Amino acid sequence: MNIGFVIGVFGILILAHATYSTIQYRSYLKILEEEFSSPPFNVVVELILGLVLCLWAALAVPGKFLSIHPDSEENRIVSLPANLDFMIFNHRGRALPTDVNMKLKC
Amino acid sequence: MTSNTGSEFEKKSSDDILLPTMNAENLQANMRTIYYSRTFLSIIAGVIAGILGFTNLTGFVFYFLVMAITSLGLVAKAKFSVHAHFDSWNRVVLDGFLSGLMSFVLFWTFAYDLVHIF
């Protein structure tokens, strides 16, 4: 997350520099008295680079996607009951038949 | 033990009625993530369109292009399993499109004025 943020700041700085060099190019054209047709090549390269870096930042910074399935690995609630200390299994119920469980399972 | 089997029974019955069950909080968090990504990228796309000096229809085509790339990136971020993270494709492809268009036009005109007019 942190490195994505740094990359985004870097991309915005590249875009600012591209803006500045385009402004300079326009004033240069004004001196030469020519018409503006398209920005110079290095500005286009800078813009593409800035777009790619900002795309990376925009995908990395806001956080990960979470699964919406209720029975997926990360949404499952795994917790033990709080009264484990008070559970006793060594009682007369051990002698009883365990048909109850079998019935519940099917 | 009994509580475990009870929850299994509940799940089975809900599957029988075909209720679409999902984690609404996680879906909302994913939607917020997509909204942030799209807003930021539409601002960046506006600045780039302004610097390149796009005028009328070309700028909107550029916006569509950038949003398509963004959708592709979001799908790749979801590891190409969209239905594990969203309930439909429209959430990834269309959500936040119009609000992004507003900020795109704002920053497009801003950058165009800054570079080409002043």
PDB file of C-alpha atoms in Angstrom:
ATOM      1  CA  MET A   1       0.000   0.000   0.000  1.00  0.00           C
ATOM      2  CA  ASN A   2       2.770   2.374   0.916  1.00  0.00           C
ATOM      3  CA  ILE A   3       4.801   1.713  -2.215  1.00  0.00           C
ATOM      4  CA  GLY A   4       1.677   2.223  -4.340  1.00  0.00           C
ATOM      5  CA  PHE A   5       1.224   5.638  -2.783  1.00  0.00           C
ATOM      6  CA  VAL A   6       4.835   6.600  -3.573  1.00  0.00           C
ATOM      7  CA  ILE A   7       4.350   5.424  -7.162  1.00  0.00           C
ATOM      8  CA  GLY A   8       1.191   7.554  -7.464  1.00  0.00           C
ATOM      9  CA  VAL A   9       3.003  10.668  -6.214  1.00  0.00           C
ATOM     10  CA  PHE A  10       5.785   9.972  -8.703  1.00  0.00           C
ATOM     11  CA  GLY A  11       3.264   9.640 -11.537  1.00  0.00           C
ATOM     12  CA  ILE A  12       1.601  12.936 -10.632  1.00  0.00           C
ATOM     13  CA  LEU A  13       5.042  14.622 -10.577  1.00  0.00           C
ATOM     14  CA  ILE A  14       5.739  13.231 -14.054  1.00  0.00           C
ATOM     15  CA  LEU A  15       2.407  14.610 -15.264  1.00  0.00           C
ATOM     16  CA  ALA A  16       3.239  18.023 -13.784  1.00  0.00           C
ATOM     17  CA  HIS A  17       6.581  18.002 -15.575  1.00  0.00           C
ATOM     18  CA  ALA A  18       4.856  17.072 -18.834  1.00  0.00           C
ATOM     19  CA  THR A  19       2.478  20.010 -18.357  1.00  0.00           C
ATOM     20  CA  TYR A  20       5.394  22.342 -17.782  1.00  0.00           C
ATOM     21  CA  SER A  21       7.312  21.196 -20.856  1.00  0.00           C
ATOM     22  CA  THR A  22       4.197  21.512 -23.005  1.00  0.00           C
ATOM     23  CA  ILE A  23       3.763  25.096 -21.830  1.00  0.00           C
ATOM     24  CA  GLN A  24       7.404  25.770 -22.717  1.00  0.00           C
ATOM     25  CA  TYR A  25       6.928  24.167 -26.110  1.00  0.00           C
ATOM     26  CA  ARG A  26       3.920  26.421 -26.763  1.00  0.00           C
ATOM     27  CA  SER A  27       5.873  29.549 -25.938  1.00  0.00           C
ATOM     28  CA  TYR A  28       8.685  28.331 -28.201  1.00  0.00           C
ATOM     29  CA  LEU A  29       6.162  27.880 -31.005  1.00  0.00           C
ATOM     30  CA  LYS A  30       4.849  31.378 -30.338  1.00  0.00           C
ATOM     31  CA  ILE A  31       8.349  32.793 -30.908  1.00  0.00           C
ATOM     32  CA  LEU A  32       8.731  30.819 -34.129  1.00  0.00           C
ATOM     33  CA  GLU A  33       5.178  31.862 -35.115  1.00  0.00           C
ATOM     34  CA  GLU A  34       4.068  28.324 -35.930  1.00  0.00           C
ATOM     35  CA  GLU A  35       0.813  26.515 -35.213  1.00  0.00           C
ATOM     36  CA  PHE A  36       0.453  23.870 -32.507  1.00  0.00           C
ATOM     37  CA  SER A  37      -0.364  20.510 -34.076  1.00  0.00           C
ATOM     38  CA  SER A  38       0.639  17.892 -31.533  1.00  0.00           C
ATOM     39  CA  PRO A  39       2.802  17.819 -28.387  1.00  0.00           C
ATOM     40  CA  PRO A  40       6.463  16.787 -28.747  1.00  0.00           C
ATOM     41  CA  PHE A  41       7.524  13.185 -28.505  1.00  0.00           C
ATOM     42  CA  ASN A  42       9.100  13.311 -25.047  1.00  0.00           C
ATOM     43  CA  VAL A  43       5.899  14.792 -23.606  1.00  0.00           C
ATOM     44  CA  VAL A  44       3.858  11.930 -25.066  1.00  0.00           C
ATOM     45  CA  VAL A  45       6.272   9.409 -23.551  1.00  0.00           C
ATOM     46  CA  GLU A  46       6.033  11.160 -20.193  1.00  0.00           C
ATOM     47  CA  LEU A  47       2.247  11.145 -20.340  1.00  0.00           C
ATOM     48  CA  ILE A  48       2.097   7.423 -21.093  1.00  0.00           C
ATOM     49  CA  LEU A  49       4.531   6.735 -18.268  1.00  0.00           C
ATOM     50  CA  GLY A  50       2.496   8.886 -15.883  1.00  0.00           C
ATOM     51  CA  LEU A  51      -0.723   7.142 -16.906  1.00  0.00           C
ATOM     52  CA  VAL A  52       0.789   3.718 -16.281  1.00  0.00           C
ATOM     53  CA  LEU A  53       2.182   4.725 -12.888  1.00  0.00           C
ATOM     54  CA  CYS A  54      -1.126   6.294 -11.826  1.00  0.00           C
ATOM     55  CA  LEU A  55      -3.001   3.192 -13.016  1.00  0.00           C
ATOM     56  CA  TRP A  56      -0.762   1.105 -10.813  1.00  0.00           C
ATOM     57  CA  ALA A  57      -1.323   3.426  -7.856  1.00  0.00           C
ATOM     58  CA  ALA A  58      -5.093   3.525  -8.387  1.00  0.00           C
ATOM     59  CA  LEU A  59      -5.260  -0.254  -8.393  1.00  0.00           C
ATOM     60  CA  ALA A  60      -2.894  -0.753  -5.471  1.00  0.00           C
ATOM     61  CA  VAL A  61      -3.762   1.986  -2.966  1.00  0.00           C
ATOM     62  CA  PRO A  62      -7.516   1.607  -2.158  1.00  0.00           C
ATOM     63  CA  GLY A  63      -7.132  -1.868  -0.684  1.00  0.00           C
ATOM     64  CA  LYS A  64      -7.760  -5.445  -1.612  1.00  0.00           C
ATOM     65  CA  PHE A  65     -11.019  -6.961  -2.782  1.00  0.00           C
ATOM     66  CA  LEU A  66     -12.704  -9.098  -0.152  1.00  0.00           C
ATOM     67  CA  SER A  67     -14.592 -12.238  -0.932  1.00  0.00           C
ATOM     68  CA  ILE A  68     -18.370 -12.014  -0.659  1.00  0.00           C
ATOM     69  CA  HIS A  69     -19.042 -15.731  -0.420  1.00  0.00           C
ATOM     70  CA  PRO A  70     -20.274 -16.518   3.089  1.00  0.00           C
ATOM     71  CA  ASP A  71     -18.449 -19.858   3.168  1.00  0.00           C
ATOM     72  CA  SER A  72     -15.112 -18.786   1.728  1.00  0.00           C
ATOM     73  CA  GLU A  73     -11.833 -19.155   3.575  1.00  0.00           C
ATOM     74  CA  GLU A  74     -11.582 -15.599   4.932  1.00  0.00           C
ATOM     75  CA  ASN A  75     -15.247 -15.156   5.886  1.00  0.00           C
ATOM     76  CA  ARG A  76     -15.571 -18.297   7.942  1.00  0.00           C
ATOM     77  CA  ILE A  77     -15.892 -17.639  11.643  1.00  0.00           C
ATOM     78  CA  VAL A  78     -13.636 -19.946  13.553  1.00  0.00           C
ATOM     79  CA  SER A  79     -13.998 -19.510  17.289  1.00  0.00           C
ATOM     80  CA  LEU A  80     -14.250 -21.760  20.270  1.00  0.00           C
ATOM     81  CA  PRO A  81     -17.027 -21.299  22.795  1.00  0.00           C
ATOM     82  CA  ALA A  82     -16.083 -19.250  25.833  1.00  0.00           C
ATOM     83  CA  ASN A  83     -17.069 -21.838  28.455  1.00  0.00           C
ATOM     84  CA  LEU A  84     -14.522 -24.493  27.522  1.00  0.00           C
ATOM     85  CA  ASP A  85     -13.268 -24.705  31.120  1.00  0.00           C
ATOM     86  CA  PHE A  86     -16.682 -25.741  32.357  1.00  0.00           C
ATOM     87  CA  MET A  87     -17.232 -28.548  29.869  1.00  0.00           C
ATOM     88  CA  ILE A  88     -17.140 -32.016  31.361  1.00  0.00           C
ATOM     89  CA  PHE A  89     -17.056 -35.054  29.176  1.00  0.00           C
ATOM     90  CA  ASN A  90     -16.368 -37.582  31.886  1.00  0.00           C
ATOM     91  CA  HIS A  91     -19.941 -38.126  32.953  1.00  0.00           C
ATOM     92  CA  ARG A  92     -22.646 -40.757  32.737  1.00  0.00           C
ATOM     93  CA  GLY A  93     -23.597 -39.733  29.228  1.00  0.00           C
ATOM     94  CA  ARG A  94     -20.641 -41.714  27.952  1.00  0.00           C
ATOM     95  CA  ALA A  95     -22.493 -44.892  28.699  1.00  0.00           C
ATOM     96  CA  LEU A  96     -25.541 -43.877  26.703  1.00  0.00           C
ATOM     97  CA  PRO A  97     -25.843 -44.876  23.027  1.00  0.00           C
ATOM     98  CA  THR A  98     -24.752 -42.154  20.570  1.00  0.00           C
ATOM     99  CA  ASP A  99     -27.607 -42.529  18.135  1.00  0.00           C
ATOM    100  CA  VAL A 100     -28.543 -38.900  18.568  1.00  0.00           C
ATOM    101  CA  ASN A 101     -25.508 -37.775  16.615  1.00  0.00           C
ATOM    102  CA  MET A 102     -26.151 -40.210  13.822  1.00  0.00           C
ATOM    103  CA  LYS A 103     -29.649 -38.935  13.444  1.00  0.00           C
ATOM    104  CA  LEU A 104     -28.527 -35.305  13.284  1.00  0.00           C
ATOM    105  CA  LYS A 105     -25.893 -35.966  10.685  1.00  0.00           C
ATOM    106  CA  CYS A 106     -28.203 -37.298   8.039  1.00  0.00           C
TER     107      CYS A 106
ATOM    108  CA  MET B   1     -21.515 -30.267  18.051  1.00  0.00           C
ATOM    109  CA  THR B   2     -25.211 -29.644  17.923  1.00  0.00           C
ATOM    110  CA  SER B   3     -24.773 -25.987  16.950  1.00  0.00           C
ATOM    111  CA  ASN B   4     -22.461 -27.012  14.099  1.00  0.00           C
ATOM    112  CA  THR B   5     -24.969 -29.386  12.586  1.00  0.00           C
ATOM    113  CA  GLY B   6     -27.655 -26.787  13.064  1.00  0.00           C
ATOM    114  CA  SER B   7     -25.837 -24.262  10.894  1.00  0.00           C
ATOM    115  CA  GLU B   8     -25.307 -26.919   8.252  1.00  0.00           C
ATOM    116  CA  PHE B   9     -29.006 -27.530   8.206  1.00  0.00           C
ATOM    117  CA  GLU B  10     -29.676 -23.826   7.754  1.00  0.00           C
ATOM    118  CA  LYS B  11     -27.274 -23.627   4.836  1.00  0.00           C
ATOM    119  CA  LYS B  12     -28.874 -26.596   3.162  1.00  0.00           C
ATOM    120  CA  SER B  13     -32.353 -25.156   3.450  1.00  0.00           C
ATOM    121  CA  SER B  14     -31.239 -21.764   2.101  1.00  0.00           C
ATOM    122  CA  ASP B  15     -29.613 -23.513  -0.843  1.00  0.00           C
ATOM    123  CA  ASP B  16     -32.862 -25.267  -1.523  1.00  0.00           C
ATOM    124  CA  ILE B  17     -34.825 -22.001  -1.705  1.00  0.00           C
ATOM    125  CA  LEU B  18     -32.000 -20.513  -3.855  1.00  0.00           C
ATOM    126  CA  LEU B  19     -31.511 -17.416  -1.729  1.00  0.00           C
ATOM    127  CA  PRO B  20     -28.545 -15.415  -2.980  1.00  0.00           C
ATOM    128  CA  THR B  21     -26.450 -15.218   0.160  1.00  0.00           C
ATOM    129  CA  MET B  22     -23.403 -13.011   0.280  1.00  0.00           C
ATOM    130  CA  ASN B  23     -21.411 -10.898   2.619  1.00  0.00           C
ATOM    131  CA  ALA B  24     -22.924  -7.423   2.171  1.00  0.00           C
ATOM    132  CA  GLU B  25     -20.208  -5.595   4.119  1.00  0.00           C
ATOM    133  CA  ASN B  26     -17.440  -7.005   1.965  1.00  0.00           C
ATOM    134  CA  LEU B  27     -19.403  -6.177  -1.183  1.00  0.00           C
ATOM    135  CA  GLN B  28     -19.738  -2.591  -0.003  1.00  0.00           C
ATOM    136  CA  ALA B  29     -16.014  -2.399   0.752  1.00  0.00           C
ATOM    137  CA  ASN B  30     -15.256  -3.662  -2.758  1.00  0.00           C
ATOM    138  CA  MET B  31     -17.602  -1.079  -4.256  1.00  0.00           C
ATOM    139  CA  ARG B  32     -15.850   1.671  -2.334  1.00  0.00           C
ATOM    140  CA  THR B  33     -12.480   0.445  -3.598  1.00  0.00           C
ATOM    141  CA  ILE B  34     -13.731   0.539  -7.188  1.00  0.00           C
ATOM    142  CA  TYR B  35     -15.157   4.020  -6.679  1.00  0.00           C
ATOM    143  CA  TYR B  36     -11.811   5.360  -5.424  1.00  0.00           C
ATOM    144  CA  SER B  37      -9.917   3.795  -8.312  1.00  0.00           C
ATOM    145  CA  ARG B  38     -12.280   5.153 -10.928  1.00  0.00           C
ATOM    146  CA  THR B  39     -12.420   8.678  -9.520  1.00  0.00           C
ATOM    147  CA  PHE B  40      -8.644   8.963  -9.313  1.00  0.00           C
ATOM    148  CA  LEU B  41      -8.129   7.563 -12.791  1.00  0.00           C
ATOM    149  CA  SER B  42     -10.760   9.804 -14.370  1.00  0.00           C
ATOM    150  CA  ILE B  43      -8.997  12.830 -12.878  1.00  0.00           C
ATOM    151  CA  ILE B  44      -5.674  11.600 -14.268  1.00  0.00           C
ATOM    152  CA  ALA B  45      -7.294  10.900 -17.655  1.00  0.00           C
ATOM    153  CA  GLY B  46      -8.701  14.447 -17.688  1.00  0.00           C
ATOM    154  CA  VAL B  47      -5.294  15.963 -17.030  1.00  0.00           C
ATOM    155  CA  ILE B  48      -3.694  13.866 -19.779  1.00  0.00           C
ATOM    156  CA  ALA B  49      -6.436  14.719 -22.290  1.00  0.00           C
ATOM    157  CA  GLY B  50      -5.982  18.396 -21.482  1.00  0.00           C
ATOM    158  CA  ILE B  51      -2.220  18.280 -21.936  1.00  0.00           C
ATOM    159  CA  LEU B  52      -2.520  16.405 -25.221  1.00  0.00           C
ATOM    160  CA  GLY B  53      -4.893  19.104 -26.421  1.00  0.00           C
ATOM    161  CA  PHE B  54      -7.870  16.924 -27.243  1.00  0.00           C
ATOM    162  CA  THR B  55     -10.951  18.893 -28.237  1.00  0.00           C
ATOM    163  CA  ASN B  56     -14.513  17.693 -28.609  1.00  0.00           C
ATOM    164  CA  LEU B  57     -15.240  14.027 -29.367  1.00  0.00           C
ATOM    165  CA  THR B  58     -11.668  12.794 -29.148  1.00  0.00           C
ATOM    166  CA  GLY B  59     -11.553  13.532 -25.436  1.00  0.00           C
ATOM    167  CA  PHE B  60     -14.638  11.448 -24.712  1.00  0.00           C
ATOM    168  CA  VAL B  61     -13.261   8.583 -26.764  1.00  0.00           C
ATOM    169  CA  PHE B  62     -10.092   8.876 -24.698  1.00  0.00           C
ATOM    170  CA  TYR B  63     -12.180   8.707 -21.532  1.00  0.00           C
ATOM    171  CA  PHE B  64     -13.906   5.530 -22.736  1.00  0.00           C
ATOM    172  CA  LEU B  65     -10.505   4.050 -23.532  1.00  0.00           C
ATOM    173  CA  VAL B  66      -9.071   4.826 -20.103  1.00  0.00           C
ATOM    174  CA  MET B  67     -12.164   3.462 -18.358  1.00  0.00           C
ATOM    175  CA  ALA B  68     -11.927   0.259 -20.397  1.00  0.00           C
ATOM    176  CA  ILE B  69      -8.308  -0.115 -19.316  1.00  0.00           C
ATOM    177  CA  THR B  70      -9.390   0.547 -15.732  1.00  0.00           C
ATOM    178  CA  SER B  71     -12.063  -2.149 -15.927  1.00  0.00           C
ATOM    179  CA  LEU B  72      -9.485  -4.562 -17.254  1.00  0.00           C
ATOM    180  CA  GLY B  73      -7.150  -3.673 -14.408  1.00  0.00           C
ATOM    181  CA  LEU B  74      -9.914  -4.119 -11.829  1.00  0.00           C
ATOM    182  CA  VAL B  75     -10.822  -7.518 -13.222  1.00  0.00           C
ATOM    183  CA  ALA B  76      -7.155  -8.463 -13.098  1.00  0.00           C
ATOM    184  CA  LYS B  77      -7.023  -7.205  -9.515  1.00  0.00           C
ATOM    185  CA  ALA B  78      -9.944  -9.492  -8.652  1.00  0.00           C
ATOM    186  CA  LYS B  79      -7.794 -12.323 -10.061  1.00  0.00           C
ATOM    187  CA  PHE B  80     -10.302 -12.834 -12.913  1.00  0.00           C
ATOM    188  CA  SER B  81     -12.881 -14.344 -10.555  1.00  0.00           C
ATOM    189  CA  VAL B  82     -15.437 -11.546 -10.608  1.00  0.00           C
ATOM    190  CA  HIS B  83     -18.273 -13.531  -9.045  1.00  0.00           C
ATOM    191  CA  ALA B  84     -16.205 -14.263  -5.969  1.00  0.00           C
ATOM    192  CA  HIS B  85     -15.947 -10.531  -5.213  1.00  0.00           C
ATOM    193  CA  PHE B  86     -19.019  -8.919  -6.849  1.00  0.00           C
ATOM    194  CA  ASP B  87     -22.574  -9.971  -7.531  1.00  0.00           C
ATOM    195  CA  SER B  88     -22.582  -8.963 -11.194  1.00  0.00           C
ATOM    196  CA  TRP B  89     -20.345  -7.732 -13.989  1.00  0.00           C
ATOM    197  CA  ASN B  90     -22.009  -4.315 -14.032  1.00  0.00           C
ATOM    198  CA  ARG B  91     -20.409  -3.513 -10.685  1.00  0.00           C
ATOM    199  CA  VAL B  92     -16.954  -3.757 -12.235  1.00  0.00           C
ATOM    200  CA  VAL B  93     -17.625  -2.344 -15.665  1.00  0.00           C
ATOM    201  CA  LEU B  94     -20.241   0.386 -15.238  1.00  0.00           C
ATOM    202  CA  ASP B  95     -20.276   1.604 -11.652  1.00  0.00           C
ATOM    203  CA  GLY B  96     -18.912   5.111 -11.107  1.00  0.00           C
ATOM    204  CA  PHE B  97     -18.813   5.814 -14.827  1.00  0.00           C
ATOM    205  CA  LEU B  98     -20.976   8.952 -14.911  1.00  0.00           C
ATOM    206  CA  SER B  99     -19.582  10.561 -11.752  1.00  0.00           C
ATOM    207  CA  GLY B 100     -16.118   9.906 -13.162  1.00  0.00           C
ATOM    208  CA  LEU B 101     -17.174  11.617 -16.376  1.00  0.00           C
ATOM    209  CA  MET B 102     -17.991  14.791 -14.425  1.00  0.00           C
ATOM    210  CA  SER B 103     -14.569  15.002 -12.808  1.00  0.00           C
ATOM    211  CA  PHE B 104     -12.988  14.046 -16.134  1.00  0.00           C
ATOM    212  CA  VAL B 105     -14.578  17.048 -17.884  1.00  0.00           C
ATOM    213  CA  LEU B 106     -13.629  19.347 -15.011  1.00  0.00           C
ATOM    214  CA  PHE B 107      -9.944  18.416 -15.069  1.00  0.00           C
ATOM    215  CA  TRP B 108      -9.865  18.199 -18.859  1.00  0.00           C
ATOM    216  CA  THR B 109     -10.954  21.828 -19.212  1.00  0.00           C
ATOM    217  CA  PHE B 110      -8.654  22.825 -16.347  1.00  0.00           C
ATOM    218  CA  ALA B 111      -5.533  21.306 -17.909  1.00  0.00           C
ATOM    219  CA  TYR B 112      -6.475  22.513 -21.386  1.00  0.00           C
ATOM    220  CA  ASP B 113      -6.855  26.074 -20.132  1.00  0.00           C
ATOM    221  CA  LEU B 114      -3.606  25.861 -18.212  1.00  0.00           C
ATOM    222  CA  VAL B 115      -1.541  24.559 -21.121  1.00  0.00           C
ATOM    223  CA  HIS B 116      -3.124  25.869 -24.286  1.00  0.00           C
ATOM    224  CA  ILE B 117      -4.954  29.077 -23.500  1.00  0.00           C
ATOM    225  CA  PHE B 118      -3.030  30.940 -20.834  1.00  0.00           C
TER     226      PHE B 118
END
